[in-house]
PDB file of C-alpha atoms in Angstrom:
ATOM      1  CA  UNK E  79      43.279 113.831  69.127  1.00  0.00           C
ATOM      2  CA  UNK E  80      41.282 114.553  65.969  1.00  0.00           C
ATOM      3  CA  UNK E  81      40.421 110.868  65.668  1.00  0.00           C
ATOM      4  CA  UNK E  82      39.049 110.837  69.202  1.00  0.00           C
ATOM      5  CA  UNK E  83      36.924 113.937  68.523  1.00  0.00           C
ATOM      6  CA  UNK E  84      35.641 112.436  65.280  1.00  0.00           C
ATOM      7  CA  UNK E  85      34.835 109.185  67.064  1.00  0.00           C
ATOM      8  CA  UNK E  86      33.005 111.072  69.819  1.00  0.00           C
ATOM      9  CA  UNK E  87      31.035 113.105  67.262  1.00  0.00           C
ATOM     10  CA  UNK E  88      30.089 109.945  65.355  1.00  0.00           C
ATOM     11  CA  UNK E  89      28.965 108.213  68.551  1.00  0.00           C
ATOM     12  CA  UNK E  90      26.980 111.295  69.576  1.00  0.00           C
ATOM     13  CA  UNK E  91      25.267 111.445  66.179  1.00  0.00           C
ATOM     14  CA  UNK E  92      24.400 107.714  66.296  1.00  0.00           C
ATOM     15  CA  UNK E  93      22.990 107.983  69.841  1.00  0.00           C
ATOM     16  CA  UNK E  94      20.899 110.993  68.907  1.00  0.00           C
ATOM     17  CA  UNK E  95      19.616 109.344  65.718  1.00  0.00           C
ATOM     18  CA  UNK E  96      18.585 106.287  67.743  1.00  0.00           C
ATOM     19  CA  UNK E  97      16.797 108.532  70.231  1.00  0.00           C
ATOM     20  CA  UNK E  98      14.948 110.384  67.465  1.00  0.00           C
ATOM     21  CA  UNK E  99      13.986 107.119  65.748  1.00  0.00           C
ATOM     22  CA  UNK E 100      12.421 105.881  68.964  1.00  0.00           C
ATOM     23  CA  UNK E 101      10.847 109.055  70.354  1.00  0.00           C
ATOM     24  CA  UNK E 102       9.993 111.355  67.449  1.00  0.00           C
ATOM     25  CA  UNK E 103       6.622 109.763  66.696  1.00  0.00           C
ATOM     26  CA  UNK E 104       5.302 110.141  70.231  1.00  0.00           C
ATOM     27  CA  UNK E 105       6.735 113.637  70.571  1.00  0.00           C
ATOM     28  CA  UNK E 106       5.173 114.675  67.245  1.00  0.00           C
ATOM     29  CA  UNK E 107       1.829 113.335  68.432  1.00  0.00           C
ATOM     30  CA  UNK E 108       2.133 115.341  71.656  1.00  0.00           C
ATOM     31  CA  UNK E 109       3.093 118.471  69.683  1.00  0.00           C
ATOM     32  CA  UNK E 110       0.139 117.945  67.340  1.00  0.00           C
ATOM     33  CA  UNK E 111      -2.190 117.678  70.327  1.00  0.00           C
ATOM     34  CA  UNK E 112      -0.716 120.857  71.798  1.00  0.00           C
ATOM     35  CA  UNK E 113      -1.160 122.850  68.613  1.00  0.00           C
ATOM     36  CA  UNK E 114      -4.577 121.235  67.966  1.00  0.00           C
ATOM     37  CA  UNK E 115      -3.708 120.729  64.329  1.00  0.00           C
ATOM     38  CA  UNK E 116      -4.777 117.963  62.021  1.00  0.00           C
ATOM     39  CA  UNK E 117      -2.415 114.967  62.171  1.00  0.00           C
ATOM     40  CA  UNK E 118      -2.085 115.153  58.373  1.00  0.00           C
ATOM     41  CA  UNK E 119      -1.394 118.882  58.244  1.00  0.00           C
ATOM     42  CA  UNK E 120       0.630 120.006  61.262  1.00  0.00           C
ATOM     43  CA  UNK E 121       3.334 122.522  60.324  1.00  0.00           C
ATOM     44  CA  UNK E 122       3.332 124.266  63.728  1.00  0.00           C
ATOM     45  CA  UNK E 123       3.693 120.945  65.543  1.00  0.00           C
ATOM     46  CA  UNK E 124       6.540 119.880  63.266  1.00  0.00           C
ATOM     47  CA  UNK E 125       8.313 123.202  63.813  1.00  0.00           C
ATOM     48  CA  UNK E 126       7.841 122.889  67.574  1.00  0.00           C
ATOM     49  CA  UNK E 127       9.264 119.365  67.496  1.00  0.00           C
ATOM     50  CA  UNK E 128      12.194 120.398  65.293  1.00  0.00           C
ATOM     51  CA  UNK E 129      13.121 123.221  67.662  1.00  0.00           C
ATOM     52  CA  UNK E 130      12.844 120.888  70.655  1.00  0.00           C
ATOM     53  CA  UNK E 131      15.002 118.212  69.057  1.00  0.00           C
ATOM     54  CA  UNK E 132      17.582 120.807  68.013  1.00  0.00           C
ATOM     55  CA  UNK E 133      17.750 122.037  71.600  1.00  0.00           C
ATOM     56  CA  UNK E 134      18.167 118.474  72.861  1.00  0.00           C
ATOM     57  CA  UNK E 135      20.914 117.783  70.337  1.00  0.00           C
ATOM     58  CA  UNK E 136      22.745 120.957  71.335  1.00  0.00           C
ATOM     59  CA  UNK E 137      22.775 119.833  74.959  1.00  0.00           C
ATOM     60  CA  UNK E 138      23.245 116.102  74.236  1.00  0.00           C
ATOM     61  CA  UNK E 139      26.706 115.858  75.795  1.00  0.00           C
ATOM     62  CA  UNK E 140      25.541 117.583  78.979  1.00  0.00           C
ATOM     63  CA  UNK E 141      22.560 115.261  79.541  1.00  0.00           C
ATOM     64  CA  UNK E 142      24.663 112.554  81.197  1.00  0.00           C
ATOM     65  CA  UNK E 143      22.209 110.660  83.427  1.00  0.00           C
ATOM     66  CA  UNK E 144      19.136 112.673  82.391  1.00  0.00           C
ATOM     67  CA  UNK E 145      16.459 111.179  80.198  1.00  0.00           C
ATOM     68  CA  UNK E 146      16.605 112.865  76.774  1.00  0.00           C
ATOM     69  CA  UNK E 147      12.885 112.232  76.249  1.00  0.00           C
ATOM     70  CA  UNK E 148      12.020 114.150  79.421  1.00  0.00           C
ATOM     71  CA  UNK E 149      14.342 116.994  78.446  1.00  0.00           C
ATOM     72  CA  UNK E 150      12.828 117.207  74.951  1.00  0.00           C
ATOM     73  CA  UNK E 151       9.274 117.066  76.319  1.00  0.00           C
ATOM     74  CA  UNK E 152      10.048 119.817  78.834  1.00  0.00           C
ATOM     75  CA  UNK E 153      11.476 122.047  76.138  1.00  0.00           C
ATOM     76  CA  UNK E 154       8.524 121.257  73.857  1.00  0.00           C
ATOM     77  CA  UNK E 155       6.092 122.270  76.605  1.00  0.00           C
ATOM     78  CA  UNK E 156       7.895 125.459  77.590  1.00  0.00           C
ATOM     79  CA  UNK E 157       8.418 126.463  73.960  1.00  0.00           C
ATOM     80  CA  UNK E 158       4.707 125.932  73.264  1.00  0.00           C
ATOM     81  CA  UNK E 159       3.697 127.907  76.355  1.00  0.00           C
ATOM     82  CA  UNK E 160       6.070 130.751  75.516  1.00  0.00           C
ATOM     83  CA  UNK E 161       4.889 130.858  71.913  1.00  0.00           C
ATOM     84  CA  UNK E 162       1.232 130.836  72.930  1.00  0.00           C
ATOM     85  CA  UNK E 163       1.900 133.601  75.434  1.00  0.00           C
ATOM     86  CA  UNK E 164       3.675 135.826  72.914  1.00  0.00           C
ATOM     87  CA  UNK E 165       1.292 135.240  70.021  1.00  0.00           C
ATOM     88  CA  UNK E 166      -1.999 135.157  71.859  1.00  0.00           C
ATOM     89  CA  UNK E 167      -1.375 136.933  75.164  1.00  0.00           C
ATOM     90  CA  UNK E 168      -1.418 135.159  78.495  1.00  0.00           C
ATOM     91  CA  UNK E 169      -1.958 131.723  76.963  1.00  0.00           C
ATOM     92  CA  UNK E 170      -5.134 132.952  75.358  1.00  0.00           C
ATOM     93  CA  UNK E 171      -6.941 131.221  72.555  1.00  0.00           C
ATOM     94  CA  UNK E 172      -5.073 130.257  69.427  1.00  0.00           C
ATOM     95  CA  UNK E 173      -6.647 129.203  66.169  1.00  0.00           C
ATOM     96  CA  UNK E 174      -6.672 125.403  66.301  1.00  0.00           C
ATOM     97  CA  UNK E 175      -7.897 123.171  63.513  1.00  0.00           C
ATOM     98  CA  UNK E 176     -11.714 123.141  63.723  1.00  0.00           C
ATOM     99  CA  UNK E 177     -11.993 119.341  63.670  1.00  0.00           C
ATOM    100  CA  UNK E 178      -9.419 118.807  66.417  1.00  0.00           C
ATOM    101  CA  UNK E 179     -10.952 117.222  69.504  1.00  0.00           C
ATOM    102  CA  UNK E 180      -8.925 119.655  71.634  1.00  0.00           C
ATOM    103  CA  UNK E 181     -10.029 122.748  69.666  1.00  0.00           C
ATOM    104  CA  UNK E 182     -12.399 124.054  72.379  1.00  0.00           C
ATOM    105  CA  UNK E 183      -9.549 124.257  74.902  1.00  0.00           C
ATOM    106  CA  UNK E 184      -7.212 127.157  75.540  1.00  0.00           C
ATOM    107  CA  UNK E 185      -3.498 126.532  74.915  1.00  0.00           C
ATOM    108  CA  UNK E 186      -2.871 126.306  78.673  1.00  0.00           C
ATOM    109  CA  UNK E 187      -5.634 123.724  79.075  1.00  0.00           C
ATOM    110  CA  UNK E 188      -4.264 121.723  76.135  1.00  0.00           C
ATOM    111  CA  UNK E 189      -0.757 121.890  77.576  1.00  0.00           C
ATOM    112  CA  UNK E 190      -1.784 120.623  80.990  1.00  0.00           C
ATOM    113  CA  UNK E 191      -4.111 117.988  79.523  1.00  0.00           C
ATOM    114  CA  UNK E 192      -1.394 116.636  77.221  1.00  0.00           C
ATOM    115  CA  UNK E 193       1.271 116.631  79.928  1.00  0.00           C
ATOM    116  CA  UNK E 194      -0.915 115.033  82.582  1.00  0.00           C
ATOM    117  CA  UNK E 195      -3.064 112.583  80.613  1.00  0.00           C
ATOM    118  CA  UNK E 196      -1.205 111.840  77.384  1.00  0.00           C
ATOM    119  CA  UNK E 197       2.362 111.994  78.687  1.00  0.00           C
ATOM    120  CA  UNK E 198       1.658 110.891  82.267  1.00  0.00           C
ATOM    121  CA  UNK E 199       3.697 113.652  83.902  1.00  0.00           C
ATOM    122  CA  UNK E 200       3.040 113.923  87.633  1.00  0.00           C
ATOM    123  CA  UNK E 201       0.983 116.856  88.886  1.00  0.00           C
ATOM    124  CA  UNK E 202       3.889 118.258  90.890  1.00  0.00           C
ATOM    125  CA  UNK E 203       6.254 118.044  87.920  1.00  0.00           C
ATOM    126  CA  UNK E 204       3.718 119.736  85.653  1.00  0.00           C
ATOM    127  CA  UNK E 205       3.214 122.484  88.212  1.00  0.00           C
ATOM    128  CA  UNK E 206       6.967 123.035  88.581  1.00  0.00           C
ATOM    129  CA  UNK E 207       7.497 123.051  84.815  1.00  0.00           C
ATOM    130  CA  UNK E 208       4.787 125.669  84.253  1.00  0.00           C
ATOM    131  CA  UNK E 209       5.393 127.719  87.399  1.00  0.00           C
ATOM    132  CA  UNK E 210       1.949 126.986  88.819  1.00  0.00           C
ATOM    133  CA  UNK E 211       0.758 125.462  92.054  1.00  0.00           C
ATOM    134  CA  UNK E 212      -0.371 121.813  91.987  1.00  0.00           C
ATOM    135  CA  UNK E 213      -3.864 122.977  92.967  1.00  0.00           C
ATOM    136  CA  UNK E 214      -3.977 125.301  89.949  1.00  0.00           C
ATOM    137  CA  UNK E 215      -2.844 122.487  87.645  1.00  0.00           C
ATOM    138  CA  UNK E 216      -5.561 120.249  89.113  1.00  0.00           C
ATOM    139  CA  UNK E 217      -8.216 122.944  88.616  1.00  0.00           C
ATOM    140  CA  UNK E 218      -7.188 123.625  85.014  1.00  0.00           C
ATOM    141  CA  UNK E 219      -7.139 119.903  84.215  1.00  0.00           C
ATOM    142  CA  UNK E 220     -10.598 119.512  85.739  1.00  0.00           C
ATOM    143  CA  UNK E 221     -11.913 122.446  83.696  1.00  0.00           C
ATOM    144  CA  UNK E 222     -10.361 121.055  80.501  1.00  0.00           C
ATOM    145  CA  UNK E 223     -11.782 117.583  80.970  1.00  0.00           C
ATOM    146  CA  UNK E 224     -15.187 119.028  81.855  1.00  0.00           C
ATOM    147  CA  UNK E 225     -15.114 121.127  78.703  1.00  0.00           C
ATOM    148  CA  UNK E 226     -14.335 118.085  76.573  1.00  0.00           C
ATOM    149  CA  UNK E 227     -16.810 115.770  78.274  1.00  0.00           C
ATOM    150  CA  UNK E 228     -19.731 118.189  78.398  1.00  0.00           C
ATOM    151  CA  UNK E 229     -19.472 119.948  75.053  1.00  0.00           C
ATOM    152  CA  UNK E 230     -22.566 119.935  72.868  1.00  0.00           C
ATOM    153  CA  UNK E 231     -22.729 117.361  70.147  1.00  0.00           C
ATOM    154  CA  UNK E 232     -22.028 119.152  66.865  1.00  0.00           C
ATOM    155  CA  UNK E 233     -24.131 117.081  64.514  1.00  0.00           C
ATOM    156  CA  UNK E 234     -27.155 116.698  66.788  1.00  0.00           C
ATOM    157  CA  UNK E 235     -27.424 120.367  67.755  1.00  0.00           C
ATOM    158  CA  UNK E 236     -26.741 121.617  64.231  1.00  0.00           C
ATOM    159  CA  UNK E 237     -29.777 119.919  62.717  1.00  0.00           C
ATOM    160  CA  UNK E 238     -32.874 122.075  62.575  1.00  0.00           C
ATOM    161  CA  UNK E 239     -35.985 120.783  64.251  1.00  0.00           C
ATOM    162  CA  UNK E 240     -38.515 119.435  61.752  1.00  0.00           C
ATOM    163  CA  UNK E 241     -42.233 119.722  62.168  1.00  0.00           C
ATOM    164  CA  UNK E 242     -44.282 116.625  62.124  1.00  0.00           C
ATOM    165  CA  UNK E 243     -46.455 116.562  59.031  1.00  0.00           C
ATOM    166  CA  UNK E 244     -49.819 114.908  59.598  1.00  0.00           C
ATOM    167  CA  UNK E 245     -50.570 112.186  57.129  1.00  0.00           C
TER     168      UNK E 245
END
């Protein structure tokens, strides 16, 4: 009996390690985009990923036919949303890294943008995961992409206008 349990635990650990080896990089990238941190300095993203992987490992035996990547991504998204809600109120603004391309977005906009465009999650699934209507998800995604596409150019607008000096 003990041998069977030890064998099961070893198999479980090997399966989970293989999953982490294959998925951790992409999940860390998604977490870094969510937290809008620098890829080189991302402690919040790493903590978010660690908590998500720990949750997945705890429920590994119950996953059966479910995709562990989807389960981890769902937990990552809900954990991020819950954390942003508690720390910043109603998914308000957090303090992202200033050079992050997603810095101008609210946490909710970043979450929907990452789920829909980076992860390729369907609109209906995103809406169900976040407790929003598909129309609301579509509107937030549109606002987020508009914000990113139509933001002022930092270097061009920061330069002062120079007067032409007659020669």
